PDB file of C-alpha atoms in Angstrom:
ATOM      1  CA  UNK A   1     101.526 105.370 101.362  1.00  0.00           C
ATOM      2  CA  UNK A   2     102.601 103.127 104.097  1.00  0.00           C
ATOM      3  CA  UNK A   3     104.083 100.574 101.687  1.00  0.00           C
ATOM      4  CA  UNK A   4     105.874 103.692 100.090  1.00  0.00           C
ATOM      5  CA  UNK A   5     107.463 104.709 102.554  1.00  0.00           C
ATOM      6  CA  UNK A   6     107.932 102.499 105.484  1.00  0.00           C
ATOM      7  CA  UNK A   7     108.167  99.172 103.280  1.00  0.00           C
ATOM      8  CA  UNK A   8     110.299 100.162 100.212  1.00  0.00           C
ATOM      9  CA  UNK A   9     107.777 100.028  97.433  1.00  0.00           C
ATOM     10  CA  UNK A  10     108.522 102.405  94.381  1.00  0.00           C
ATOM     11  CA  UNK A  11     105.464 103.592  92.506  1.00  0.00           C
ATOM     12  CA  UNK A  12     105.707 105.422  88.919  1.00  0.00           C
ATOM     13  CA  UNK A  13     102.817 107.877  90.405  1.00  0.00           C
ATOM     14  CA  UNK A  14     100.364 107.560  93.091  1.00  0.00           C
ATOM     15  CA  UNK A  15      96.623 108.725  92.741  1.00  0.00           C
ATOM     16  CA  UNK A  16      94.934 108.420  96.251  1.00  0.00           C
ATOM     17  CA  UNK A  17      91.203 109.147  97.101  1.00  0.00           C
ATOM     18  CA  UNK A  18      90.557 110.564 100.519  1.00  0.00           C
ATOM     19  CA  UNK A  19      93.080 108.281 102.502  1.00  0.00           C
ATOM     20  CA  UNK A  20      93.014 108.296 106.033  1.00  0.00           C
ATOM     21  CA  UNK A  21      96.309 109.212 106.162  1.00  0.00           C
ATOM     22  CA  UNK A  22      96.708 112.763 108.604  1.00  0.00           C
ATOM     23  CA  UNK A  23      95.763 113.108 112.163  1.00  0.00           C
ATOM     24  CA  UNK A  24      93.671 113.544 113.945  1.00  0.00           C
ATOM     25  CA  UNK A  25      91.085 110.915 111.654  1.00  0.00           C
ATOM     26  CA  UNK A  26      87.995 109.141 113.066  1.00  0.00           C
ATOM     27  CA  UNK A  27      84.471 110.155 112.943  1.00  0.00           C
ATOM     28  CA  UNK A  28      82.436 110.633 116.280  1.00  0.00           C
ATOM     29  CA  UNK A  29      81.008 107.182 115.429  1.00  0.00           C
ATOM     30  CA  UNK A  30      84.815 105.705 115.484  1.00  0.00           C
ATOM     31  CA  UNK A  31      85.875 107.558 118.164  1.00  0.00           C
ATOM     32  CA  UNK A  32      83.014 106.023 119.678  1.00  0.00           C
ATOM     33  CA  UNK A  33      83.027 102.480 118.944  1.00  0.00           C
ATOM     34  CA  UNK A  34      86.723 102.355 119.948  1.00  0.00           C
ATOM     35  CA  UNK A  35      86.114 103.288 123.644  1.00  0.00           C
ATOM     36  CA  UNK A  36      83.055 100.809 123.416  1.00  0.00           C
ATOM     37  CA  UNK A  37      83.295  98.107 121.298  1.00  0.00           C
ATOM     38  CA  UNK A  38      81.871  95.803 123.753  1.00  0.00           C
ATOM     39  CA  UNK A  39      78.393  97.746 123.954  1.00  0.00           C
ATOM     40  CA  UNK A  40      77.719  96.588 120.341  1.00  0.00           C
ATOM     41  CA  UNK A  41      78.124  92.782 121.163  1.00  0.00           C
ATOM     42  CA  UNK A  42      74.922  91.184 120.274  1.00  0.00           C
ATOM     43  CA  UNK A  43      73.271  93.931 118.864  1.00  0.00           C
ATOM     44  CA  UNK A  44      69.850  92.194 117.149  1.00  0.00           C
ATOM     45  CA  UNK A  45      70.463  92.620 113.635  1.00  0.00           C
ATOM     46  CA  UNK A  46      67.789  94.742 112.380  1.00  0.00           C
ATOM     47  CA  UNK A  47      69.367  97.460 115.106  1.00  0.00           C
ATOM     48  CA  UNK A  48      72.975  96.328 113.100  1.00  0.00           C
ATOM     49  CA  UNK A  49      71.406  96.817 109.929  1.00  0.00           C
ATOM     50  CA  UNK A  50      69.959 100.770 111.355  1.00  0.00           C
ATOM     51  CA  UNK A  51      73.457 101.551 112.261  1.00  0.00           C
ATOM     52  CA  UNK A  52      75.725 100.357 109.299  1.00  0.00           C
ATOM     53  CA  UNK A  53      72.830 102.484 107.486  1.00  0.00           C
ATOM     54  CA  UNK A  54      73.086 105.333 108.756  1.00  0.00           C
ATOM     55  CA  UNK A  55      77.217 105.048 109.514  1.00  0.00           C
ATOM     56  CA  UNK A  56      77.729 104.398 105.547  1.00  0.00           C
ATOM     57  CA  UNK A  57      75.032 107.028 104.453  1.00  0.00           C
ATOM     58  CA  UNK A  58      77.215 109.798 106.850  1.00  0.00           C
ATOM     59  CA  UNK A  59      79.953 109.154 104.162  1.00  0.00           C
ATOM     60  CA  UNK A  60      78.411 110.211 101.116  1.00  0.00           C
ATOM     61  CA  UNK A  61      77.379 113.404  99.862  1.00  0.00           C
ATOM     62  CA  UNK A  62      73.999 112.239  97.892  1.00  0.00           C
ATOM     63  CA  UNK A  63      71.524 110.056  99.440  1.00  0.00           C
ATOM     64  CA  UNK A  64      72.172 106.180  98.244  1.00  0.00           C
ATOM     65  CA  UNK A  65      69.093 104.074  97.841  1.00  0.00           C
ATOM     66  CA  UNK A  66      68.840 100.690  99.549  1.00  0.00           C
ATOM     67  CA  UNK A  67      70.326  98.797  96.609  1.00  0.00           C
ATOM     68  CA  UNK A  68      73.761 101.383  96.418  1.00  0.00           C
ATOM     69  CA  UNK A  69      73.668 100.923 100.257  1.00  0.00           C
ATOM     70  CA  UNK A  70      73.876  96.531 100.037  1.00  0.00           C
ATOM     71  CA  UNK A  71      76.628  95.793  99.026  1.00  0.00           C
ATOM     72  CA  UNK A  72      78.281  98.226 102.043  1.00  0.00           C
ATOM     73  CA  UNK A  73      76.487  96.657 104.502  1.00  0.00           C
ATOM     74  CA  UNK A  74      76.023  92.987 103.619  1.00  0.00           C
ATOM     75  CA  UNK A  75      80.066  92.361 104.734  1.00  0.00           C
ATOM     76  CA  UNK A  76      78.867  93.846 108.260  1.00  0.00           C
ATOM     77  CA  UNK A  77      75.792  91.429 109.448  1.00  0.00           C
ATOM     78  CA  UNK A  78      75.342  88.265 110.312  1.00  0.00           C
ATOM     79  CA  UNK A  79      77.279  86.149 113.031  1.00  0.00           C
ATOM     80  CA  UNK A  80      80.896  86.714 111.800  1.00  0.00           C
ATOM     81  CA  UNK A  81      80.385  90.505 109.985  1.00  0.00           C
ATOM     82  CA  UNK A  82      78.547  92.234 112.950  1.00  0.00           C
ATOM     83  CA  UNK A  83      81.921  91.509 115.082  1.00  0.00           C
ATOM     84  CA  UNK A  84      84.341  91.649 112.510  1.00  0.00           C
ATOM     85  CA  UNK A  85      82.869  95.514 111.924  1.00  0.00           C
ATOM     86  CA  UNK A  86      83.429  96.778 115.674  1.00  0.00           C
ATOM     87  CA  UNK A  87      86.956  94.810 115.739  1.00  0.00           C
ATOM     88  CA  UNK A  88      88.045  96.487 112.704  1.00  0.00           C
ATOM     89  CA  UNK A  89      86.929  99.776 114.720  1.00  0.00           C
ATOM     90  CA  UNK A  90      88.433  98.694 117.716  1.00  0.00           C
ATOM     91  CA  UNK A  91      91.534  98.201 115.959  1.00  0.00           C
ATOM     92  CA  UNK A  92      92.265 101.283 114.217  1.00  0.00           C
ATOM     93  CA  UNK A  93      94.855 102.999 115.920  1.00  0.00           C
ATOM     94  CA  UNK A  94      96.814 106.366 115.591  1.00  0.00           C
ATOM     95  CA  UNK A  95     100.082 105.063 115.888  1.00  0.00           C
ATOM     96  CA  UNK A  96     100.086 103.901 112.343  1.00  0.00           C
ATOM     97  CA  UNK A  97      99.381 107.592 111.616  1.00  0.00           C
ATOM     98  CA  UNK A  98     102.272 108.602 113.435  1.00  0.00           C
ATOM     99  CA  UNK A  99     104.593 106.333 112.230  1.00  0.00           C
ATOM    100  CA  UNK A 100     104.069 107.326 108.529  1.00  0.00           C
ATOM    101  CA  UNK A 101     103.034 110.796 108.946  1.00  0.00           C
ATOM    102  CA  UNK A 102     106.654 112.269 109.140  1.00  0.00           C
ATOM    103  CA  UNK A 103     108.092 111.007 106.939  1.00  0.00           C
ATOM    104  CA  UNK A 104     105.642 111.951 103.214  1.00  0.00           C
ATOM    105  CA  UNK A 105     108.186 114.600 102.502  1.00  0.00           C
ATOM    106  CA  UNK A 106     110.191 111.874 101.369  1.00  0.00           C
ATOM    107  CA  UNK A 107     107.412 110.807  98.691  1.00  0.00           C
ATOM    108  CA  UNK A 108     109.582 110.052  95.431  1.00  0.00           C
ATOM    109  CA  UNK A 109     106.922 110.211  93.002  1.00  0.00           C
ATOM    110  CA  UNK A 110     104.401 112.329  92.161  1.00  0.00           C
ATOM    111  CA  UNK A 111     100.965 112.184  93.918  1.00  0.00           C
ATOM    112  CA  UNK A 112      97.412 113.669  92.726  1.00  0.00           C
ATOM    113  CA  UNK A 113      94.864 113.819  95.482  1.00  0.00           C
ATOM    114  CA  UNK A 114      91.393 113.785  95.460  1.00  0.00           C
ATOM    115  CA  UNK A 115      89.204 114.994  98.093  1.00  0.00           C
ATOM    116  CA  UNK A 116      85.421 115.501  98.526  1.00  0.00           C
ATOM    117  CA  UNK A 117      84.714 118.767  99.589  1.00  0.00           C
ATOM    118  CA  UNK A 118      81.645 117.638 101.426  1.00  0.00           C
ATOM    119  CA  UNK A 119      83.203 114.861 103.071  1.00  0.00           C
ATOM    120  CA  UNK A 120      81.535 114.778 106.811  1.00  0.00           C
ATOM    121  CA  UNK A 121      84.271 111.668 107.627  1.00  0.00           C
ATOM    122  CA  UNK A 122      87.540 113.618 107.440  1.00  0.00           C
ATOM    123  CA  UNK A 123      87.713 117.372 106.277  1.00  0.00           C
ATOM    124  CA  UNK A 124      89.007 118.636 102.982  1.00  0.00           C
ATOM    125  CA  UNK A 125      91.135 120.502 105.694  1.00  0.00           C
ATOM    126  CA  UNK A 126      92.693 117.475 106.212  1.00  0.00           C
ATOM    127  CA  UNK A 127      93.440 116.665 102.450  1.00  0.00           C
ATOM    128  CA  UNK A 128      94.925 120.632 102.014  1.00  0.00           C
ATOM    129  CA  UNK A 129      97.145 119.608 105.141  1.00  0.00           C
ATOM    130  CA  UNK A 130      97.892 116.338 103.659  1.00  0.00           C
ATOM    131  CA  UNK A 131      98.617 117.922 100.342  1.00  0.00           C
ATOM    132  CA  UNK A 132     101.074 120.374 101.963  1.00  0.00           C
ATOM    133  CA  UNK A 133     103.018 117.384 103.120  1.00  0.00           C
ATOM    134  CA  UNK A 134     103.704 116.141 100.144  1.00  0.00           C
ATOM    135  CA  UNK A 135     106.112 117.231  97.417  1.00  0.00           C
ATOM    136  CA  UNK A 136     104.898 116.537  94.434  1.00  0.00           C
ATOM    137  CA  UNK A 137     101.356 116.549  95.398  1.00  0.00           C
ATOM    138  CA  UNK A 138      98.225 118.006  93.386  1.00  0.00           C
ATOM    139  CA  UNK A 139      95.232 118.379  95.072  1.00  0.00           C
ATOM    140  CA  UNK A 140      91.709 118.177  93.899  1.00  0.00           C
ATOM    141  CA  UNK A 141      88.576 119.008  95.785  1.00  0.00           C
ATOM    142  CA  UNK A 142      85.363 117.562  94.116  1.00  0.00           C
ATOM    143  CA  UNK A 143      82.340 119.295  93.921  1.00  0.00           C
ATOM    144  CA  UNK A 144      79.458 117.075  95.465  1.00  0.00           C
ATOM    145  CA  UNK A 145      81.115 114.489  96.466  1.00  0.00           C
ATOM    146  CA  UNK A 146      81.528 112.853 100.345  1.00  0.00           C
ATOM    147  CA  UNK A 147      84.051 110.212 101.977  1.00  0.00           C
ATOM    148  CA  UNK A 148      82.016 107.760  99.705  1.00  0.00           C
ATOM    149  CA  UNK A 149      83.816 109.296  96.072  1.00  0.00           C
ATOM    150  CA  UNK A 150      82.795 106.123  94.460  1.00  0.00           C
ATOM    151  CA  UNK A 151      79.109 106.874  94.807  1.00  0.00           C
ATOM    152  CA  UNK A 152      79.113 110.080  94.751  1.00  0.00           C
ATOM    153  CA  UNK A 153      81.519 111.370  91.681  1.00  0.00           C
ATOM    154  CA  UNK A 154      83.059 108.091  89.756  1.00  0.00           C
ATOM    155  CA  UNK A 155      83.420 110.247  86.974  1.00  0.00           C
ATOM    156  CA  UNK A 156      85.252 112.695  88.488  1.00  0.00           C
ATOM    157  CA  UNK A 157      87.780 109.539  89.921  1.00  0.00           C
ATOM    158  CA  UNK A 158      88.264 108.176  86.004  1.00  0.00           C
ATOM    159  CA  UNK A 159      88.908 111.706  84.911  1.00  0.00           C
ATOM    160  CA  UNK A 160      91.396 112.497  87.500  1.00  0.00           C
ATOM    161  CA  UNK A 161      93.202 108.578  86.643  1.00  0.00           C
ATOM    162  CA  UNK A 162      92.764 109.398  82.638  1.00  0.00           C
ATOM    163  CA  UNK A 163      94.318 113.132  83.060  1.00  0.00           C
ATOM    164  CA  UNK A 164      97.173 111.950  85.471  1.00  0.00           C
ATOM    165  CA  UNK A 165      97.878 108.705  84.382  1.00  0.00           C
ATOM    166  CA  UNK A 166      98.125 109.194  80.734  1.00  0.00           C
ATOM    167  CA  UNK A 167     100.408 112.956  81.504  1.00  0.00           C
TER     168      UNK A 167
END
């Protein structure tokens, strides 16, 4: 959206997936780590392991087994990941919201939006809002399905790219 609109890039249509892209955004967990990110230095890594767990499960819908769960938190351990994950955190910052936020009524293509309706991360309040901004924007809710879409509903993601993308 960013690149859209604050960088010049023309798109022929856009199909987005729960962005992070109205305010306010960040789960308790972010809000958290943000204020803190110095409490998490040198957390033992089974503890690191616990938390990425049960951060990543909070974003789907379904429960994922340890194996669906890997490859989400394997980026996140270790001597480089475990910090990398709390800076990343740290880092996110609302002014990027607020730069780019008033300006997606000048969206010049048309948008289709898909939101879980049982996202915990960000509300499908936030996608109606989101979807109001818009002008050409169509908004799905899917049934089931979390922050995590991928896990939860890829069919629903292919049918929404196959219906809008081939229209």
């Amino acid at each position: 959206m960013r690149a859209h609109l604050i960088d010049g890039c023309d798109y022929e249509r856009l199909l987005l997936i729960d962005p992070v892209a109205v305010r306010p955004w960040g789960s308790p967990f972010v809000q958290h780590v943000r204020r803190h990110e110095f409490a998490f230095t040198g957390v033992p890594d089974y503890i690191q392991v616990a938390i990425l767990r049960a951060y990543i499960a909070g974003a789907a819908a379904r429960s994922l087994s340890d194996n669906e769960l890997q490859p989400y938190i394997a980026p996140w351990t270790g001597s480089n990941g475990q910090p990398a994950f709390y800076r990343q955190i740290a880092q996110m910052d609302q002014r990027f919201t607020d730069e780019v936020e008033p300006h997606y009524r000048e969206f010049r293509c048309p948008v289709a939006l898909l939101w879980g309706e049982e996202d915990r991360w960000i509300s499908p309040q936030s996608g109606e809002k989101l979807a109001a901004m818009l002008p050409d924007c169509s908004l799905r809710l899917v049934p089931g399905s979390g922050h995590l879409m991928q896990e939860d509903a890829p069919e629903a993601i292919v049918a929404a790219a196959l219906r809008f993308f081939a229209s």
